[in-house]
C-alpha positions as YAML, in Angstrom:
chain: A
units: angstrom
residues:
- id: 1
  name: MET
  ca: [0.00, -0.07, -0.34]
- id: 2
  name: ASN
  ca: [3.25, 2.47, 0.89]
- id: 3
  name: MET
  ca: [4.14, 1.27, -2.79]
- id: 4
  name: ARG
  ca: [1.02, 2.78, -4.58]
- id: 5
  name: ARG
  ca: [0.95, 5.91, -2.04]
- id: 6
  name: LEU
  ca: [4.21, 6.95, -3.41]
- id: 7
  name: GLY
  ca: [3.60, 6.74, -6.76]
- id: 8
  name: LEU
  ca: [0.35, 8.74, -6.73]
- id: 9
  name: PHE
  ca: [2.70, 11.17, -4.99]
- id: 10
  name: THR
  ca: [5.50, 10.75, -7.14]
- id: 11
  name: ALA
  ca: [2.70, 11.23, -10.64]
- id: 12
  name: TRP
  ca: [1.12, 13.86, -8.93]
- id: 13
  name: LEU
  ca: [4.54, 15.85, -8.24]
- id: 14
  name: ALA
  ca: [5.18, 15.64, -11.80]
- id: 15
  name: ALA
  ca: [2.16, 16.82, -13.19]
- id: 16
  name: THR
  ca: [2.48, 19.49, -10.76]
- id: 17
  name: LEU
  ca: [5.56, 20.44, -11.73]
- id: 18
  name: LEU
  ca: [4.93, 20.44, -15.92]
- id: 19
  name: ALA
  ca: [1.90, 22.80, -14.82]
- id: 20
  name: ILE
  ca: [4.39, 25.52, -13.31]
- id: 21
  name: VAL
  ca: [6.78, 24.95, -16.20]
- id: 22
  name: LEU
  ca: [4.27, 25.03, -19.10]
- id: 23
  name: ALA
  ca: [2.80, 28.21, -16.99]
- id: 24
  name: SER
  ca: [6.09, 30.33, -16.77]
- id: 25
  name: GLN
  ca: [6.99, 29.40, -20.45]
- id: 26
  name: ALA
  ca: [3.27, 30.89, -21.42]
- id: 27
  name: VAL
  ca: [3.97, 34.30, -19.45]
- id: 28
  name: ALA
  ca: [7.57, 34.74, -20.83]
- id: 29
  name: LEU
  ca: [6.08, 34.49, -24.36]
- id: 30
  name: VAL
  ca: [3.45, 37.19, -23.53]
- id: 31
  name: ARG
  ca: [5.30, 39.37, -21.07]
- id: 32
  name: ASP
  ca: [6.69, 41.47, -23.75]
- id: 33
  name: GLN
  ca: [3.02, 42.34, -25.15]
- id: 34
  name: VAL
  ca: [1.91, 43.63, -21.79]
- id: 35
  name: THR
  ca: [1.48, 47.46, -21.25]
- id: 36
  name: ASP
  ca: [1.23, 48.50, -17.94]
- id: 37
  name: ARG
  ca: [4.50, 50.01, -17.71]
- id: 38
  name: PRO
  ca: [4.32, 53.26, -18.39]
- id: 39
  name: SER
  ca: [6.39, 54.80, -21.15]
- id: 40
  name: ARG
  ca: [9.35, 56.55, -20.86]
- id: 41
  name: THR
  ca: [8.95, 60.12, -19.78]
- id: 42
  name: VAL
  ca: [10.74, 63.38, -20.44]
- id: 43
  name: THR
  ca: [11.32, 66.09, -18.29]
- id: 44
  name: THR
  ca: [12.68, 69.35, -19.47]
- id: 45
  name: LEU
  ca: [13.24, 73.03, -18.33]
- id: 46
  name: LEU
  ca: [12.64, 75.56, -20.76]
- id: 47
  name: THR
  ca: [13.82, 79.24, -20.03]
- id: 48
  name: SER
  ca: [12.97, 81.81, -22.12]
- id: 49
  name: ALA
  ca: [12.44, 86.13, -21.70]
- id: 50
  name: THR
  ca: [8.81, 86.11, -20.60]
- id: 51
  name: THR
  ca: [8.02, 82.50, -19.43]
- id: 52
  name: SER
  ca: [9.75, 80.19, -17.09]
- id: 53
  name: SER
  ca: [8.67, 76.61, -16.71]
- id: 54
  name: THR
  ca: [9.25, 73.34, -15.76]
- id: 55
  name: ALA
  ca: [7.58, 70.23, -17.41]
- id: 56
  name: VAL
  ca: [6.97, 67.37, -15.32]
- id: 57
  name: LEU
  ca: [4.95, 64.44, -16.95]
- id: 58
  name: ALA
  ca: [2.19, 62.47, -15.50]
- id: 59
  name: THR
  ca: [2.44, 58.63, -15.32]
- id: 60
  name: THR
  ca: [-0.53, 58.54, -17.80]
- id: 61
  name: THR
  ca: [0.90, 56.33, -20.99]
- id: 62
  name: PRO
  ca: [-0.41, 57.76, -24.33]
- id: 63
  name: ALA
  ca: [-1.83, 54.60, -25.09]
- id: 64
  name: ASP
  ca: [-4.25, 55.28, -22.17]
- id: 65
  name: ILE
  ca: [-5.39, 58.63, -24.03]
- id: 66
  name: ASP
  ca: [-8.41, 58.47, -26.91]
- id: 67
  name: PRO
  ca: [-7.19, 60.60, -29.75]
- id: 68
  name: GLU
  ca: [-10.93, 61.26, -30.31]
- id: 69
  name: VAL
  ca: [-11.86, 62.85, -27.02]
- id: 70
  name: PRO
  ca: [-9.87, 66.38, -26.23]
- id: 71
  name: GLN
  ca: [-8.24, 66.62, -23.13]
- id: 72
  name: ARG
  ca: [-8.86, 70.18, -21.62]
- id: 73
  name: THR
  ca: [-8.37, 71.55, -18.09]
- id: 74
  name: THR
  ca: [-8.88, 75.22, -17.13]
- id: 75
  name: SER
  ca: [-7.45, 76.60, -14.19]
- id: 76
  name: PRO
  ca: [-8.55, 80.44, -13.93]
- id: 77
  name: THR
  ca: [-6.64, 82.80, -11.88]
- id: 78
  name: SER
  ca: [-8.14, 86.14, -10.61]
- id: 79
  name: THR
  ca: [-6.63, 89.50, -8.75]
- id: 80
  name: THR
  ca: [-8.99, 91.11, -6.17]
- id: 81
  name: ALA
  ca: [-7.89, 94.80, -4.96]
- id: 82
  name: ALA
  ca: [-9.39, 96.13, -1.86]
- id: 83
  name: THR
  ca: [-9.23, 99.83, -0.67]
- id: 84
  name: VAL
  ca: [-11.40, 100.60, 2.73]
- id: 85
  name: PRO
  ca: [-10.94, 104.80, 3.42]
- id: 86
  name: PRO
  ca: [-10.50, 105.57, 7.23]
- id: 87
  name: VAL
  ca: [-13.85, 105.69, 9.08]
- id: 88
  name: THR
  ca: [-14.74, 108.95, 10.17]
- id: 89
  name: VAL
  ca: [-16.08, 109.69, 13.76]
- id: 90
  name: ALA
  ca: [-17.35, 112.44, 15.69]
- id: 91
  name: PRO
  ca: [-15.90, 112.50, 19.15]
- id: 92
  name: THR
  ca: [-18.12, 115.26, 21.07]
- id: 93
  name: THR
  ca: [-21.67, 114.06, 19.36]
- id: 94
  name: THR
  ca: [-24.61, 112.05, 20.00]
- id: 95
  name: ALA
  ca: [-24.97, 110.83, 16.44]
- id: 96
  name: PRO
  ca: [-23.93, 107.52, 15.53]
- id: 97
  name: PRO
  ca: [-20.29, 107.51, 13.65]
- id: 98
  name: THR
  ca: [-20.27, 107.90, 10.02]
- id: 99
  name: THR
  ca: [-18.50, 105.39, 8.38]
- id: 100
  name: THR
  ca: [-17.50, 104.67, 4.27]
- id: 101
  name: PRO
  ca: [-18.17, 101.28, 2.73]
- id: 102
  name: PRO
  ca: [-15.13, 99.68, 1.20]
- id: 103
  name: THR
  ca: [-14.60, 99.56, -2.49]
- id: 104
  name: THR
  ca: [-13.78, 96.75, -4.42]
- id: 105
  name: THR
  ca: [-12.54, 96.49, -7.61]
- id: 106
  name: SER
  ca: [-11.60, 93.17, -9.15]
- id: 107
  name: THR
  ca: [-9.97, 92.08, -12.44]
- id: 108
  name: THR
  ca: [-9.78, 88.69, -13.76]
- id: 109
  name: THR
  ca: [-6.73, 87.15, -16.31]
- id: 110
  name: PRO
  ca: [-7.78, 85.14, -19.00]
- id: 111
  name: PRO
  ca: [-7.85, 80.93, -17.92]
- id: 112
  name: THR
  ca: [-5.42, 79.14, -18.51]
- id: 113
  name: VAL
  ca: [-6.25, 76.37, -20.81]
- id: 114
  name: ASP
  ca: [-4.25, 72.80, -21.00]
- id: 115
  name: GLN
  ca: [-4.43, 71.36, -24.40]
- id: 116
  name: ARG
  ca: [-3.24, 67.80, -25.30]
- id: 117
  name: TYR
  ca: [-2.54, 66.87, -28.55]
- id: 118
  name: THR
  ca: [-2.23, 63.18, -29.91]
- id: 119
  name: LEU
  ca: [0.07, 62.52, -32.96]
- id: 120
  name: ILE
  ca: [1.75, 59.35, -34.33]
- id: 121
  name: GLY
  ca: [4.81, 59.98, -32.27]
- id: 122
  name: GLY
  ca: [3.85, 60.58, -29.07]
- id: 123
  name: TRP
  ca: [1.47, 63.52, -27.21]
- id: 124
  name: VAL
  ca: [2.48, 67.37, -26.08]
- id: 125
  name: THR
  ca: [0.16, 69.25, -23.97]
- id: 126
  name: VAL
  ca: [0.71, 72.67, -23.79]
- id: 127
  name: ALA
  ca: [-1.59, 75.95, -22.50]
- id: 128
  name: CYS
  ca: [-2.10, 79.57, -23.55]
- id: 129
  name: SER
  ca: [-2.39, 82.39, -21.61]
- id: 130
  name: GLY
  ca: [-3.57, 85.41, -23.57]
- id: 131
  name: ASP
  ca: [-0.66, 85.06, -26.18]
- id: 132
  name: GLN
  ca: [1.89, 83.52, -23.91]
- id: 133
  name: ILE
  ca: [2.35, 79.65, -24.77]
- id: 134
  name: SER
  ca: [3.70, 77.26, -22.12]
- id: 135
  name: PHE
  ca: [5.36, 74.09, -22.68]
- id: 136
  name: LYS
  ca: [3.81, 71.52, -20.10]
- id: 137
  name: SER
  ca: [4.55, 68.30, -21.17]
- id: 138
  name: ALA
  ca: [5.53, 65.72, -23.95]
- id: 139
  name: ALA
  ca: [6.08, 61.46, -24.13]
- id: 140
  name: PRO
  ca: [6.88, 59.29, -26.84]
- id: 141
  name: GLN
  ca: [4.70, 56.61, -28.25]
- id: 142
  name: PRO
  ca: [6.50, 52.79, -27.66]
- id: 143
  name: GLY
  ca: [9.43, 52.82, -30.17]
- id: 144
  name: PHE
  ca: [9.70, 56.87, -30.18]
- id: 145
  name: SER
  ca: [12.16, 59.05, -28.56]
- id: 146
  name: VAL
  ca: [12.15, 62.64, -28.15]
- id: 147
  name: GLU
  ca: [14.24, 64.41, -29.98]
- id: 148
  name: ARG
  ca: [13.58, 67.37, -29.38]
- id: 149
  name: VAL
  ca: [12.03, 70.16, -27.08]
- id: 150
  name: GLU
  ca: [12.08, 73.86, -27.77]
- id: 151
  name: LEU
  ca: [10.74, 77.14, -26.76]
- id: 152
  name: GLU
  ca: [11.59, 80.25, -28.77]
- id: 153
  name: GLU
  ca: [10.24, 83.21, -29.56]
- id: 154
  name: ASN
  ca: [6.84, 82.52, -28.07]
- id: 155
  name: THR
  ca: [6.47, 78.97, -29.85]
- id: 156
  name: VAL
  ca: [6.50, 75.26, -28.84]
- id: 157
  name: ASP
  ca: [8.10, 72.68, -30.80]
- id: 158
  name: VAL
  ca: [8.69, 69.00, -30.57]
- id: 159
  name: LYS
  ca: [9.69, 66.22, -32.19]
- id: 160
  name: PHE
  ca: [9.51, 62.41, -32.03]
- id: 161
  name: GLU
  ca: [11.14, 60.13, -33.78]
- id: 162
  name: SER
  ca: [11.81, 55.93, -34.33]
- id: 163
  name: SER
  ca: [13.23, 54.34, -37.16]
- id: 164
  name: ASP
  ca: [10.80, 54.77, -39.62]
- id: 165
  name: HIS
  ca: [8.91, 57.85, -38.33]
- id: 166
  name: THR
  ca: [8.77, 61.81, -37.43]
- id: 167
  name: SER
  ca: [6.15, 63.58, -35.93]
- id: 168
  name: THR
  ca: [6.79, 66.87, -35.69]
- id: 169
  name: PHE
  ca: [4.35, 69.55, -33.60]
- id: 170
  name: GLU
  ca: [4.74, 73.24, -33.30]
- id: 171
  name: ALA
  ca: [2.28, 75.54, -31.88]
- id: 172
  name: GLU
  ca: [2.05, 79.54, -30.72]
- id: 173
  name: CYS
  ca: [-1.04, 81.72, -28.93]
- id: 174
  name: SER
  ca: [-3.23, 84.01, -30.73]
- id: 175
  name: ASP
  ca: [-5.92, 85.36, -28.25]
- id: 176
  name: GLY
  ca: [-5.57, 82.64, -25.74]
- id: 177
  name: GLU
  ca: [-6.33, 79.96, -28.17]
- id: 178
  name: VAL
  ca: [-3.52, 77.49, -29.33]
- id: 179
  name: VAL
  ca: [-3.00, 77.15, -33.04]
- id: 180
  name: ALA
  ca: [-0.97, 74.07, -33.58]
- id: 181
  name: SER
  ca: [0.95, 72.67, -36.56]
- id: 182
  name: ILE
  ca: [1.36, 68.66, -36.82]
- id: 183
  name: GLU
  ca: [3.28, 67.07, -39.30]
- id: 184
  name: GLU
  ca: [3.45, 63.07, -39.86]
- id: 185
  name: GLU
  ca: [6.28, 61.93, -41.93]
- id: 186
  name: ASP
  ca: [6.89, 57.82, -42.52]
- id: 187
  name: GLU
  ca: [10.97, 57.82, -44.05]
- id: 188
  name: GLN
  ca: [11.56, 55.96, -46.84]
- id: 189
  name: ASP
  ca: [14.64, 53.77, -47.87]
- id: 190
  name: ASP
  ca: [15.58, 54.41, -51.40]
...
């Protein structure tokens, strides 16, 4: 009877080891196809005569972004100035003191609107405040790299490259709106 138990245990152990080896091989085959790891991010410090900004990318991968849905966020800013004149009180009269209500002036700057543009080579986020453009972030798609990020003369210029494709993004602001130009170019071998 002990020989029979030993034989069953050996068969069970062999089947379990075979299942583990097969599962490990299956995982190894599809490991490179899993995309939960975020793509490489780009951090850039850009400085111009009027704007200084640091771009830090979000951990969202470009594959998670639906190119058909515009990505916008607003962050309005406002400035409030209050003027309070002195309170005048008649010291020897029995009449109630006279007070002047404070005057308040409020000015609101145009809201800054972040806009994300999805290219074949990656995505770029910029924002406009009036006629000033600011670079927010850029991230390449898998297989691409960011070759250039420039902010010159109120223009943002980003270039993504792979071995067979180049995506170029250029944008500026006009009356608080982003005016963007996108070029997609396939590299052709001669």
